[in-house]
mmCIF file of C-alpha atoms and ligand atoms in Angstrom:
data_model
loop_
_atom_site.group_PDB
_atom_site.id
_atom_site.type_symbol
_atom_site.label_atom_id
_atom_site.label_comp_id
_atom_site.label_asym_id
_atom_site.label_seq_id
_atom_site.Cartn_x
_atom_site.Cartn_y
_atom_site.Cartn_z
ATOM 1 C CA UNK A 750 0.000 0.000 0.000
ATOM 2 C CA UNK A 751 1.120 3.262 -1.037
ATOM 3 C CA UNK A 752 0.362 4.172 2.931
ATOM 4 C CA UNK A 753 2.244 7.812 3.011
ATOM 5 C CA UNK A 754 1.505 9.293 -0.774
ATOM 6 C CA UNK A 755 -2.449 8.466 0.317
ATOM 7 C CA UNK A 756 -2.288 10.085 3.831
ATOM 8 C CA UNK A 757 -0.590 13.002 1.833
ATOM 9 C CA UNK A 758 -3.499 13.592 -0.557
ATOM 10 C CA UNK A 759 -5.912 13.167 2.883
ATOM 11 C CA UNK A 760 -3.677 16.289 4.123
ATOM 12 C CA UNK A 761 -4.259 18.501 1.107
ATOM 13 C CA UNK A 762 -7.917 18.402 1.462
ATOM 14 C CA UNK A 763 -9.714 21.738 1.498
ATOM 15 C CA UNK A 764 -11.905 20.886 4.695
ATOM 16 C CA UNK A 765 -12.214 19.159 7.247
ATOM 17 C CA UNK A 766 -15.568 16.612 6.267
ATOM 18 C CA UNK A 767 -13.846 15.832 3.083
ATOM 19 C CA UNK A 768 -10.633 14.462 5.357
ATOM 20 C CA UNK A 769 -12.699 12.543 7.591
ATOM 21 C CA UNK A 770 -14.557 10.959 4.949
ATOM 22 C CA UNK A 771 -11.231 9.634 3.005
ATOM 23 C CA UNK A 772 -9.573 8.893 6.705
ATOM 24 C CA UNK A 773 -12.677 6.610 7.103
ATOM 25 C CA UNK A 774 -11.988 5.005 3.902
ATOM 26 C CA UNK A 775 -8.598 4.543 4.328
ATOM 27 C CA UNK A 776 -9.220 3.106 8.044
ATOM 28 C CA UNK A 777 -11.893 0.455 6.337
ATOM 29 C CA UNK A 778 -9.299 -0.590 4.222
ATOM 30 C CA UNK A 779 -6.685 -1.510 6.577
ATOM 31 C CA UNK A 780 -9.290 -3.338 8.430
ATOM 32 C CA UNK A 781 -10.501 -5.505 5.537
ATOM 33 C CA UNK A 782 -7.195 -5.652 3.951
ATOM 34 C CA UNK A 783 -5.005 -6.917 6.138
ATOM 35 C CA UNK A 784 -5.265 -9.827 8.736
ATOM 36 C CA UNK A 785 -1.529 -9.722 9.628
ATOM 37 C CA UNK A 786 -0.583 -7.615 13.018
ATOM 38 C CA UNK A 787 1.213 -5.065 10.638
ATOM 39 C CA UNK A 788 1.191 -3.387 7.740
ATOM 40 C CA UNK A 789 3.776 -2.783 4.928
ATOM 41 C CA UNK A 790 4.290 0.605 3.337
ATOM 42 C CA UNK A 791 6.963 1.668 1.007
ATOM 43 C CA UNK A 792 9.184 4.185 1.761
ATOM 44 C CA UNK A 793 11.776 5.482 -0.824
ATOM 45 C CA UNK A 794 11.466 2.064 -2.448
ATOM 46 C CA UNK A 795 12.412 0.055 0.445
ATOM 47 C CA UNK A 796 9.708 -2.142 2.190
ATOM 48 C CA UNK A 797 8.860 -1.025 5.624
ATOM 49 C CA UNK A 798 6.346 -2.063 8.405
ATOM 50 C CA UNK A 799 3.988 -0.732 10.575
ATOM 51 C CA UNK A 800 1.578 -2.596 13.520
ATOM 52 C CA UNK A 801 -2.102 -2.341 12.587
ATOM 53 C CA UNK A 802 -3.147 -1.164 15.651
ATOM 54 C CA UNK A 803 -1.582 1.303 16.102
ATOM 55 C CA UNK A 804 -2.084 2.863 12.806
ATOM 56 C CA UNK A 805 -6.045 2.031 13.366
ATOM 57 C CA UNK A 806 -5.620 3.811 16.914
ATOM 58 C CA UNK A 807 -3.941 7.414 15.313
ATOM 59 C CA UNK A 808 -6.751 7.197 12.108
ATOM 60 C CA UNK A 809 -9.306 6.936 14.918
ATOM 61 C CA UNK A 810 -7.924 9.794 16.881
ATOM 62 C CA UNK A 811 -7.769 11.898 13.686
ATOM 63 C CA UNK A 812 -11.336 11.118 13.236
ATOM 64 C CA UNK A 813 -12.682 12.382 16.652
ATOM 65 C CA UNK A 814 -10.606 15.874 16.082
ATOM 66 C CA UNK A 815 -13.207 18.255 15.449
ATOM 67 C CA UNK A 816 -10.743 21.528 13.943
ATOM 68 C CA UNK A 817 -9.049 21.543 10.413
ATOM 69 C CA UNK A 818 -5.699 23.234 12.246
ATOM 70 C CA UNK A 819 -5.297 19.961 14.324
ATOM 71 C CA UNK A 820 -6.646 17.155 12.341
ATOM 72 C CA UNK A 821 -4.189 18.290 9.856
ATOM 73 C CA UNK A 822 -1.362 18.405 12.695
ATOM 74 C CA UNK A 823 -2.463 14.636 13.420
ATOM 75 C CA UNK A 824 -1.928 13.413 9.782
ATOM 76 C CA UNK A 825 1.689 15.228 9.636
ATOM 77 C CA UNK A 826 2.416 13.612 12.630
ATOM 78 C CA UNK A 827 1.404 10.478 11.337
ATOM 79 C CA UNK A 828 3.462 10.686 8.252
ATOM 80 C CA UNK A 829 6.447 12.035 10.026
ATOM 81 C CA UNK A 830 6.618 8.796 12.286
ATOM 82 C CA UNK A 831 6.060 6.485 8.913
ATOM 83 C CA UNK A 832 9.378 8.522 7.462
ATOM 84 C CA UNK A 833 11.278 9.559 10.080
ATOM 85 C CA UNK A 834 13.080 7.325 12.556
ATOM 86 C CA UNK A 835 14.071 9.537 15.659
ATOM 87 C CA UNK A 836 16.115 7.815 17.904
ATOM 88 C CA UNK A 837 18.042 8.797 21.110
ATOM 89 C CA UNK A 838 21.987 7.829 21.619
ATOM 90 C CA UNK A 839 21.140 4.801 24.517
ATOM 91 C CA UNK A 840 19.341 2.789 22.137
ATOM 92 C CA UNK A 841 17.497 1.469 18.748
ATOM 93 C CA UNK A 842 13.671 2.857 20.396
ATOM 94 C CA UNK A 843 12.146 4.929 16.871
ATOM 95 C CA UNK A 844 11.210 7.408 19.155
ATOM 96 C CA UNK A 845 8.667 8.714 16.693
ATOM 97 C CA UNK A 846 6.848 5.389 16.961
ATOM 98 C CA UNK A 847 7.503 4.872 20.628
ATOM 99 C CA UNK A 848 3.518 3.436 21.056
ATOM 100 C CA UNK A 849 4.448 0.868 19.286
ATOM 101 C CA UNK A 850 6.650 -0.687 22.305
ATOM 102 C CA UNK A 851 4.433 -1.599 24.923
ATOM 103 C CA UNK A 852 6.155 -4.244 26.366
ATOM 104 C CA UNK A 853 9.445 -1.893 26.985
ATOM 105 C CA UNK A 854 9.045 -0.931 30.769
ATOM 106 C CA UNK A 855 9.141 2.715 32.112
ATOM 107 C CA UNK A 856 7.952 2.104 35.178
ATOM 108 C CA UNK A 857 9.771 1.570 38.692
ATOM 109 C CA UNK A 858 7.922 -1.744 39.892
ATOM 110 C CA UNK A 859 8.070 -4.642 37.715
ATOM 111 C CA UNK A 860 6.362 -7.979 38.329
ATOM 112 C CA UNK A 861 6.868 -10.971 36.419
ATOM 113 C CA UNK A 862 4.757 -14.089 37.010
ATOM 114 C CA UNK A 863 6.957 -16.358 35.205
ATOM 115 C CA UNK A 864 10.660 -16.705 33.861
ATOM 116 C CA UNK A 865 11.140 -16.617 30.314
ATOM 117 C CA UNK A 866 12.248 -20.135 29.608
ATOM 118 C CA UNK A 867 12.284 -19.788 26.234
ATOM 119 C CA UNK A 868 15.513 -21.113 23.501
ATOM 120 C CA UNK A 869 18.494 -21.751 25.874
ATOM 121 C CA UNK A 870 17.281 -19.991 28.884
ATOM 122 C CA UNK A 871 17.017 -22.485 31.722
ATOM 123 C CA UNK A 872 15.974 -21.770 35.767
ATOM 124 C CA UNK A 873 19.066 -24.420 36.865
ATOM 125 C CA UNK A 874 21.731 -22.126 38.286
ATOM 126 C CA UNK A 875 20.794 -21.230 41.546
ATOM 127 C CA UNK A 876 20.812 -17.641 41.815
ATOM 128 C CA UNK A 877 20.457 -16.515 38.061
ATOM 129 C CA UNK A 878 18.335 -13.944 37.456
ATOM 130 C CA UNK A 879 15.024 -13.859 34.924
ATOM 131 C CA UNK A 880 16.142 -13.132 31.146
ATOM 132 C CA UNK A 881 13.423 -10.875 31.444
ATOM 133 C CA UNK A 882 15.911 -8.182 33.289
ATOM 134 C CA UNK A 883 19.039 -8.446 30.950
ATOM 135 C CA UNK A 884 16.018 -8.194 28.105
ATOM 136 C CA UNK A 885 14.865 -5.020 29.322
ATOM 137 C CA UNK A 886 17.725 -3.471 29.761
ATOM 138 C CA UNK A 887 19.936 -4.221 27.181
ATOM 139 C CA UNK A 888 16.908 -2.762 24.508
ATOM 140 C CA UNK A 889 16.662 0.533 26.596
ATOM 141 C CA UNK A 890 20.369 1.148 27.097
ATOM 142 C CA UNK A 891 21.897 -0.307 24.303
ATOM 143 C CA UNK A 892 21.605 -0.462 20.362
ATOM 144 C CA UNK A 893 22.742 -3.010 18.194
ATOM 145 C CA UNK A 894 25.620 -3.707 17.923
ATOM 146 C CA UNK A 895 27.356 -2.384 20.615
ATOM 147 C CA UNK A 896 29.595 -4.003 23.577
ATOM 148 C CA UNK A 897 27.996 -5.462 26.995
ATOM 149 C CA UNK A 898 30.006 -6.426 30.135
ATOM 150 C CA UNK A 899 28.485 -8.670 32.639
ATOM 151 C CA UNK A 900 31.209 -9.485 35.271
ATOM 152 C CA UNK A 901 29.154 -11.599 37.369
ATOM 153 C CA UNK A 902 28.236 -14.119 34.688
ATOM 154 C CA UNK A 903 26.721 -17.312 36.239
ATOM 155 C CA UNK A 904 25.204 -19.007 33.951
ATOM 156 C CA UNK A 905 25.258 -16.559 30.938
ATOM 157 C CA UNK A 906 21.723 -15.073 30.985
ATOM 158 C CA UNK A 907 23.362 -11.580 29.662
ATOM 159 C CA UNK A 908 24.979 -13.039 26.619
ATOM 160 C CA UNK A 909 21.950 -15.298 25.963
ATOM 161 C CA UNK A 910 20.109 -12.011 25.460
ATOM 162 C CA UNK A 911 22.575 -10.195 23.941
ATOM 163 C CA UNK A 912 22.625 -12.872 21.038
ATOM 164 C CA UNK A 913 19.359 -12.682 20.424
ATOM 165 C CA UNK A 914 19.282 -8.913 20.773
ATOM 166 C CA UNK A 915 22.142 -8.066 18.583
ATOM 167 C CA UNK A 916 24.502 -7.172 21.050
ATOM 168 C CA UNK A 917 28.108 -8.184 21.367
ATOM 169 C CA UNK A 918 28.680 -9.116 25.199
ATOM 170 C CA UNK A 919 31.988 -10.368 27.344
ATOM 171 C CA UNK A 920 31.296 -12.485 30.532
ATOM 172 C CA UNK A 921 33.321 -12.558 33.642
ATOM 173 C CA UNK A 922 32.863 -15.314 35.821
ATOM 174 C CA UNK A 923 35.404 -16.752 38.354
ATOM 175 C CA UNK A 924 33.825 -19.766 39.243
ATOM 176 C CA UNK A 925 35.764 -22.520 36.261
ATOM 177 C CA UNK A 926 32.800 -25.094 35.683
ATOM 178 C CA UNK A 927 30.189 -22.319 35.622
ATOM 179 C CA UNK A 928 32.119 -20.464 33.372
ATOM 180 C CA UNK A 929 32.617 -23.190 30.826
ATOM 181 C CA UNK A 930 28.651 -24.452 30.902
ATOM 182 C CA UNK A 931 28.072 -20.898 30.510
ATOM 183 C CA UNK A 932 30.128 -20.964 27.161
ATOM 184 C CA UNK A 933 28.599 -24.451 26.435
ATOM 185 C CA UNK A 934 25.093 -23.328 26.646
ATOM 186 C CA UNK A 935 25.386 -19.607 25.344
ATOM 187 C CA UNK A 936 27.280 -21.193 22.453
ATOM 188 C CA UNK A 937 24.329 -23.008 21.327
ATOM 189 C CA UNK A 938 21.759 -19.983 20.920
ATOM 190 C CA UNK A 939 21.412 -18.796 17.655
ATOM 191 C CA UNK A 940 23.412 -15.898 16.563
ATOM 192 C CA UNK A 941 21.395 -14.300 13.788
ATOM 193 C CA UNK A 942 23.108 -10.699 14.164
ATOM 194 C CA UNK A 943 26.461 -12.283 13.989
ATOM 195 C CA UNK A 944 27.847 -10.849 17.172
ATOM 196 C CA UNK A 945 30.568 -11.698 19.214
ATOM 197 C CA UNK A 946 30.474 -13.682 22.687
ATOM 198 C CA UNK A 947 33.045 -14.074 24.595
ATOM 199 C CA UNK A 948 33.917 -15.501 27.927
ATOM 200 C CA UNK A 949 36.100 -15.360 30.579
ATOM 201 C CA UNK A 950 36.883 -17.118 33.898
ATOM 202 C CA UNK A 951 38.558 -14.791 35.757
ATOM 203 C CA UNK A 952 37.861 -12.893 38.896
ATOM 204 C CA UNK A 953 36.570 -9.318 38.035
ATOM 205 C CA UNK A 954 38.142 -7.451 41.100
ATOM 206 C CA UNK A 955 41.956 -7.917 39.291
ATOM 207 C CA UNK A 956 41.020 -9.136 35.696
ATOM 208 C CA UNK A 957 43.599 -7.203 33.211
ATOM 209 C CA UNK A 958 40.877 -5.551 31.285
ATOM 210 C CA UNK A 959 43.129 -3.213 29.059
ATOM 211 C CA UNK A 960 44.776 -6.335 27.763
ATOM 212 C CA UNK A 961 41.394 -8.274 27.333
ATOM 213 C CA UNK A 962 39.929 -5.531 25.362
ATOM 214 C CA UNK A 963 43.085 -5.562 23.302
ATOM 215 C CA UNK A 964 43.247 -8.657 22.442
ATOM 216 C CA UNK A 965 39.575 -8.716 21.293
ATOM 217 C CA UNK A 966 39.473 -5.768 19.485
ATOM 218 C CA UNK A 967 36.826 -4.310 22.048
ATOM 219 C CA UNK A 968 37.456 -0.507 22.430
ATOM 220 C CA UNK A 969 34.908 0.063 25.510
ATOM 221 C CA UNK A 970 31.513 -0.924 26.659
ATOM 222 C CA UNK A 971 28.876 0.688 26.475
ATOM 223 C CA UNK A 972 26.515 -0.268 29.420
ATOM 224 C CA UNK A 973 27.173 -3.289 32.444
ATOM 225 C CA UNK A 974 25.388 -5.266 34.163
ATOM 226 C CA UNK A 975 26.016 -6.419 37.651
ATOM 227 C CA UNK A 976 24.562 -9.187 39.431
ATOM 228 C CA UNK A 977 26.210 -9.742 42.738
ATOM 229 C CA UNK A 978 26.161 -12.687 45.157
ATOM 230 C CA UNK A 979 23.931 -11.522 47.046
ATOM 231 C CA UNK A 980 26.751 -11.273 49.879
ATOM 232 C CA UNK A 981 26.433 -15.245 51.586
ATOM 233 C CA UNK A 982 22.671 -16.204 50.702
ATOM 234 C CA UNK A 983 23.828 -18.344 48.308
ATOM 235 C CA UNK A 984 27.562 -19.834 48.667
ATOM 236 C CA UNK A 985 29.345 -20.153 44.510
ATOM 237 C CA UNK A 986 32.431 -21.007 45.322
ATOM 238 C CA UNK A 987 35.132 -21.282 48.365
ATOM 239 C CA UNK A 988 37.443 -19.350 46.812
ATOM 240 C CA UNK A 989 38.257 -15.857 48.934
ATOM 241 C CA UNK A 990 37.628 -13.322 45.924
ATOM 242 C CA UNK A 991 34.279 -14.793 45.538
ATOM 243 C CA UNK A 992 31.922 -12.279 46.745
ATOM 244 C CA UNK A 993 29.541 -14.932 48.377
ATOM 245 C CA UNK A 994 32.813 -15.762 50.924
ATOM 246 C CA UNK A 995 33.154 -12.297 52.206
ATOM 247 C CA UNK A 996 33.886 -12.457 56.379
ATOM 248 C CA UNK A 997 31.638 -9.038 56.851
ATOM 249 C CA UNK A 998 29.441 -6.963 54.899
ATOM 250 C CA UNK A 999 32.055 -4.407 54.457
ATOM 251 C CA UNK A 1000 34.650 -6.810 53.203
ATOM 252 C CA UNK A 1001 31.417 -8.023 50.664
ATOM 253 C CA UNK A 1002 31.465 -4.200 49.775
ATOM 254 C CA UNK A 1003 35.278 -3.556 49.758
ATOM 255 C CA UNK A 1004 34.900 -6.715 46.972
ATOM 256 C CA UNK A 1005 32.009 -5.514 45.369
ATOM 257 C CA UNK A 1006 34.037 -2.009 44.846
ATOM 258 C CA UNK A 1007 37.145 -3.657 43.280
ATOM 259 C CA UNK A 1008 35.096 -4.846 40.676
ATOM 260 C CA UNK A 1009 33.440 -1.090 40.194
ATOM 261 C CA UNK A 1010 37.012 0.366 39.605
ATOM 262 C CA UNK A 1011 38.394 -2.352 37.898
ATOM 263 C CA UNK A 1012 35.687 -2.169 34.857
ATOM 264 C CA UNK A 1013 35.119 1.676 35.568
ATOM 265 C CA UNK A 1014 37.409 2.181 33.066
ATOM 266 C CA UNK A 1015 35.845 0.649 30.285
ATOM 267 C CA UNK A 1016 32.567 2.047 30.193
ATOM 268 C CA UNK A 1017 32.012 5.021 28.194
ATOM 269 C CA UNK A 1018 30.867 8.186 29.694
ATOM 270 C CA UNK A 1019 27.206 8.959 29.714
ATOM 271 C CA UNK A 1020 26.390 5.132 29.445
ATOM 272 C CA UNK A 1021 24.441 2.789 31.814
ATOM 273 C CA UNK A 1022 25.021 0.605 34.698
ATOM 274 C CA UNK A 1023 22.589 -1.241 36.006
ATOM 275 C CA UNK A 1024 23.445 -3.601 39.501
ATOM 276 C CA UNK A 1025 20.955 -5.954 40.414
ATOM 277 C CA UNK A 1026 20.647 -7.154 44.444
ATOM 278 C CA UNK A 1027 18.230 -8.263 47.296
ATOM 279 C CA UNK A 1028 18.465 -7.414 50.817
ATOM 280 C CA UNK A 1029 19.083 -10.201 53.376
ATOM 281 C CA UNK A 1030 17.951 -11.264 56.887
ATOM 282 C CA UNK A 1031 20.759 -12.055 59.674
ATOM 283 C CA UNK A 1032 20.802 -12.883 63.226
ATOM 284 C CA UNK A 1033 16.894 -10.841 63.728
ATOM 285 C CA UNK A 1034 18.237 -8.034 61.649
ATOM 286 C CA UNK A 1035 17.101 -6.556 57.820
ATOM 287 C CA UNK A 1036 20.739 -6.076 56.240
ATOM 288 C CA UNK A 1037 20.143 -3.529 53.320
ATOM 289 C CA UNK A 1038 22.727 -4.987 51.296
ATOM 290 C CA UNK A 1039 21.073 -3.280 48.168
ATOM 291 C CA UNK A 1040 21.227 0.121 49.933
ATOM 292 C CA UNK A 1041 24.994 -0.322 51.118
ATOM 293 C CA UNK A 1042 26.087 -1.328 47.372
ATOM 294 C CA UNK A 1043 23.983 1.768 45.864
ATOM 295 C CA UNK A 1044 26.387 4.149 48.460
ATOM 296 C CA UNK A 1045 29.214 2.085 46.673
ATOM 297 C CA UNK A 1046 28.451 3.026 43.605
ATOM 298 C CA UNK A 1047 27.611 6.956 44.092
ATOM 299 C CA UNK A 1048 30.910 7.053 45.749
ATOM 300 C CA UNK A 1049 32.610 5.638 42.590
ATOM 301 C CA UNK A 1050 31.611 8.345 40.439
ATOM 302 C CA UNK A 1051 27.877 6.824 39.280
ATOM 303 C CA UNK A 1052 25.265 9.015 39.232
ATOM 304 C CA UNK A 1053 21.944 7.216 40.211
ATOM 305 C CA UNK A 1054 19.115 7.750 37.728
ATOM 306 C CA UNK A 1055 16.594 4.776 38.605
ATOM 307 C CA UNK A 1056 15.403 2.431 41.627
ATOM 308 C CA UNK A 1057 13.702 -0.263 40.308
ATOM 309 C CA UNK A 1058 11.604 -2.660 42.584
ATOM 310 C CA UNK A 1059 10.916 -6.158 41.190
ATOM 311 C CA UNK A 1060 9.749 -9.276 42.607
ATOM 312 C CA UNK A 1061 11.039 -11.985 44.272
ATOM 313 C CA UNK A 1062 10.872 -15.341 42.774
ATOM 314 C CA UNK A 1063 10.626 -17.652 45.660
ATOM 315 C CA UNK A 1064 12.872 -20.718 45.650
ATOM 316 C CA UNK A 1065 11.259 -24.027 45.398
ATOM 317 C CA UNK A 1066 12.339 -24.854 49.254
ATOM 318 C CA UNK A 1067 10.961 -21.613 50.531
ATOM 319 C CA UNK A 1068 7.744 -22.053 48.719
ATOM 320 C CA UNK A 1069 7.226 -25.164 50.106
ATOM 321 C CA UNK A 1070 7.297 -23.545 53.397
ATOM 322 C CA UNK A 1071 5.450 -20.655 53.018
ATOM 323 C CA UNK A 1072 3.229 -20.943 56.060
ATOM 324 C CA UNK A 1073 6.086 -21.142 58.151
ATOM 325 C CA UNK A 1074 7.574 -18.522 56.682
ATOM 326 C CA UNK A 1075 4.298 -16.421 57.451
ATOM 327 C CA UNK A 1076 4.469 -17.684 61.465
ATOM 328 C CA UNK A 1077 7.948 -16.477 61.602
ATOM 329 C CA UNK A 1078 7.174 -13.423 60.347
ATOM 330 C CA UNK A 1079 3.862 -12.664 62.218
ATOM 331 C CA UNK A 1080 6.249 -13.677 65.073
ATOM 332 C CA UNK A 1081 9.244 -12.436 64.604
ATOM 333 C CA UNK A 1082 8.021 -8.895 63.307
ATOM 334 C CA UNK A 1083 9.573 -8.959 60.420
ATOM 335 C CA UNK A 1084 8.461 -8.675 56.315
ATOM 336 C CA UNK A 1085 9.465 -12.461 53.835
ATOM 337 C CA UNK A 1086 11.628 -10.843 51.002
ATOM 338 C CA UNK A 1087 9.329 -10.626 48.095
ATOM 339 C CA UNK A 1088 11.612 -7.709 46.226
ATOM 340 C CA UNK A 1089 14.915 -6.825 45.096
ATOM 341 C CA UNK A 1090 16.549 -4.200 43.385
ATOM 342 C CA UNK A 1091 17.460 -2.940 40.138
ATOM 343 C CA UNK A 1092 19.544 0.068 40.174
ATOM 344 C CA UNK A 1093 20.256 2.022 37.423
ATOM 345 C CA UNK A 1094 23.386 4.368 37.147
ATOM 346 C CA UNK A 1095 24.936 6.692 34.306
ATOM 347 C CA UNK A 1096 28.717 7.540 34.241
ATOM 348 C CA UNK A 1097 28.853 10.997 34.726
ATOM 349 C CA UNK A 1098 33.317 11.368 34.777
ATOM 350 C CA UNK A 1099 35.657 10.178 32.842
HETATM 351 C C1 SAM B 2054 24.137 -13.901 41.358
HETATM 352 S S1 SAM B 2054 25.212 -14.846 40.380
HETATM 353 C C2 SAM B 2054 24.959 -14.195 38.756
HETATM 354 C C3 SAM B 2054 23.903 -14.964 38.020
HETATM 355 C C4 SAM B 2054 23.705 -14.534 36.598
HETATM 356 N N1 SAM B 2054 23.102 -13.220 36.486
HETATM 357 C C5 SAM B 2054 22.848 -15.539 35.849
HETATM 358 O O1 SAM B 2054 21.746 -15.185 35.387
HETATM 359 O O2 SAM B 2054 23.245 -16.711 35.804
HETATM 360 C C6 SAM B 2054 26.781 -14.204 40.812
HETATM 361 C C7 SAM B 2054 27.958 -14.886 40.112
HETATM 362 O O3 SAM B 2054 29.131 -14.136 40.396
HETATM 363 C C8 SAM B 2054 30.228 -15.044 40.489
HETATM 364 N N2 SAM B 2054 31.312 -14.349 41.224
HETATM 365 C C9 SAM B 2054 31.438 -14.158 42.560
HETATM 366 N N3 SAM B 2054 32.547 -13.453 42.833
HETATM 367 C C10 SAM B 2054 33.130 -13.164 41.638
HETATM 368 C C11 SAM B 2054 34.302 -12.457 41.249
HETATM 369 N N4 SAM B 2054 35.106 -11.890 42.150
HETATM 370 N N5 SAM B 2054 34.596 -12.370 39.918
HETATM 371 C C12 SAM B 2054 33.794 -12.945 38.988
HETATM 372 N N6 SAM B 2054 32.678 -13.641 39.302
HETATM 373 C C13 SAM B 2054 32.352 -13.745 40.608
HETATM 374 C C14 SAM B 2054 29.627 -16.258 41.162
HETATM 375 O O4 SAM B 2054 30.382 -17.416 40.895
HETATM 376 C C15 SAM B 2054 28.223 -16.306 40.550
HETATM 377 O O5 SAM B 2054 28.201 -17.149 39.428
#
């Protein structure tokens, strides 16, 4: 359909009943015409697409608009965001289209009901987080193309994502067999955008980064993610640089900074950090782990620009002993962890 040269001849029309009388026309066409959830237009030639709906949804708003001046606006705007691609410098979003992503997030409280389990993705590594996270992040903060570091890897649910995102990603992960299953498993998703996966077992506190980067070609990144241990709650490893093996909180956060500087480097100014954490409960006290590693990141030079609350997928053993869970807590005067924390940073200095 010639979509833009028709909406242009709607423009041009003297007044106002004449526009709303093609408009209808043109909105009873796409509804007979086309089954599919989009549309195809040409534009200079090339082939392009645009959902149904939401072209349905602007012809209907252009057909409630009861002045010439502004039904007129409405089709210009209409046309602009079938020409025009307007996007920002964090990511691919058309901006000018920006209805048409409803499933990007904007608010601060997300709730999932289930893990996307979908391709490669699998819930076996204890303490992995949903893909759902790495998904959302890596399309606000990140356009094809460009380089991801994850330095808490586990079990590769970053560069899962970033392969099927089109988004080259590096993995740090200190732990040897987790790193190599990582590799195993990331390996086999599909790489339709051709990018480039690495990973490395290494521990991300003291990791040579200049010489990594070097040696694959990979100039900076442009946004991190970090998923902690979540200080002891769950034990990875015995060795001592292992985060989950820290003595005190503030030797988990004297760890946890190491890693900050150490990768600091690498990310380019104005990008994106996200860290990703949950509180935990010790000895009758609420330990705001999540708060304390926020602090460590505004005093490396982050500026914080988001606090995002998401919830908690119980474990399977917790879950089974939910009641208890709720005497304790009636008991004990506490709140059961149903949240944690995604915290979203921009490097402000060099
Ligand atoms: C919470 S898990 C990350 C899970 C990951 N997001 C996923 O979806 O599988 C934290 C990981 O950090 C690793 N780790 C702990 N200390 C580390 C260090 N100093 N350097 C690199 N990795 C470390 C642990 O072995 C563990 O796999």
């Amino acid at each position: 359909m010639d979509l833009i040269s028709i909406l242009n001849e709607i423009r041009l029309l003297v007044d106002l009943d004449s526009i709303k009388n093609e408009t209808s026309e043109l909105q009873k066409k796409i509804f007979k015409a086309h089954q599919k959830k989009s549309i195809s237009y040409k534009l200079n030639g090339n082939k392009q697409t645009i959902s149904k709906e939401l072209i349905i949804t602007e012809l209907q708003q252009i057909l409630k608009t009861k002045t010439l001046e502004r039904t007129r606006y409405y089709l210009s705007r209409l046309i602009k965001s079938l020409e025009i691609r307007k996007e920002g410098k964090l990511n691919d979003i058309n901006l000018n289209r920006w209805k048409e992503y409803d499933d990007i997030l904007t608010d601060s409280l997300w709730i999932f009901d289930k893990r996307d389990t979908s391709g490669v993705h699998k819930a076996d590594y204890w303490g992995n987080f949903i893909p759902q996270i790495p998904n959302q992040l890596l399309r606000r903060y990140t356009k094809k193309g460009e380089w991801v570091l994850d330095p808490f890897l586990g079990s590769g649910t970053t560069l899962i994502e970033c392969r099927r995102l089109g988004r080259n990603g590096l993995g740090v992960e200190l732990n040897n067999e987790t790193a190599k299953t990582a590799k195993r498993v990331t390996n086999k998703e599909t790489n339709k955008y051709s990018v480039t996966t690495k990973i490395l077992r290494d521990n991300s506190g003291s990791i040579d980064f200049k010489t990594k980067l070097q040696k694959f070609k990979i100039k900076s990144f442009q946004f991190m993610i970090l998923h902690p241990p979540y200080w002891d709650i769950i034990k990875f490893s015995r060795k001592k640089e292992d985060l989950s093996n820290a003595g005190s909180v503030q030797e988990f956060l004297n760890l946890f900074g190491k890693v900050i500087e150490n990768a600091y480097p690498y990310l380019d100014k104005g990008r994106y950090c996200a860290v990703i954490i949950g509180d935990k409960y010790s000895s009758g006290e609420w330990i705001p782990l999540g708060f304390y590693v926020m602090q460590t990141m505004l005093k490396r030079g982050f500026k914080l620009k988001s606090t995002i609350i998401k919830n908690f997928d119980q474990t399977t053993a917790k879950r089974n002993q939910k009641e208890l869970w709720r005497y304790r807590a009636l008991a004990g005067g506490f709140y059961v962890f149903k949240h944690e924390y995604i915290f979203l940073f921009q490097k402000t200095g060099e």
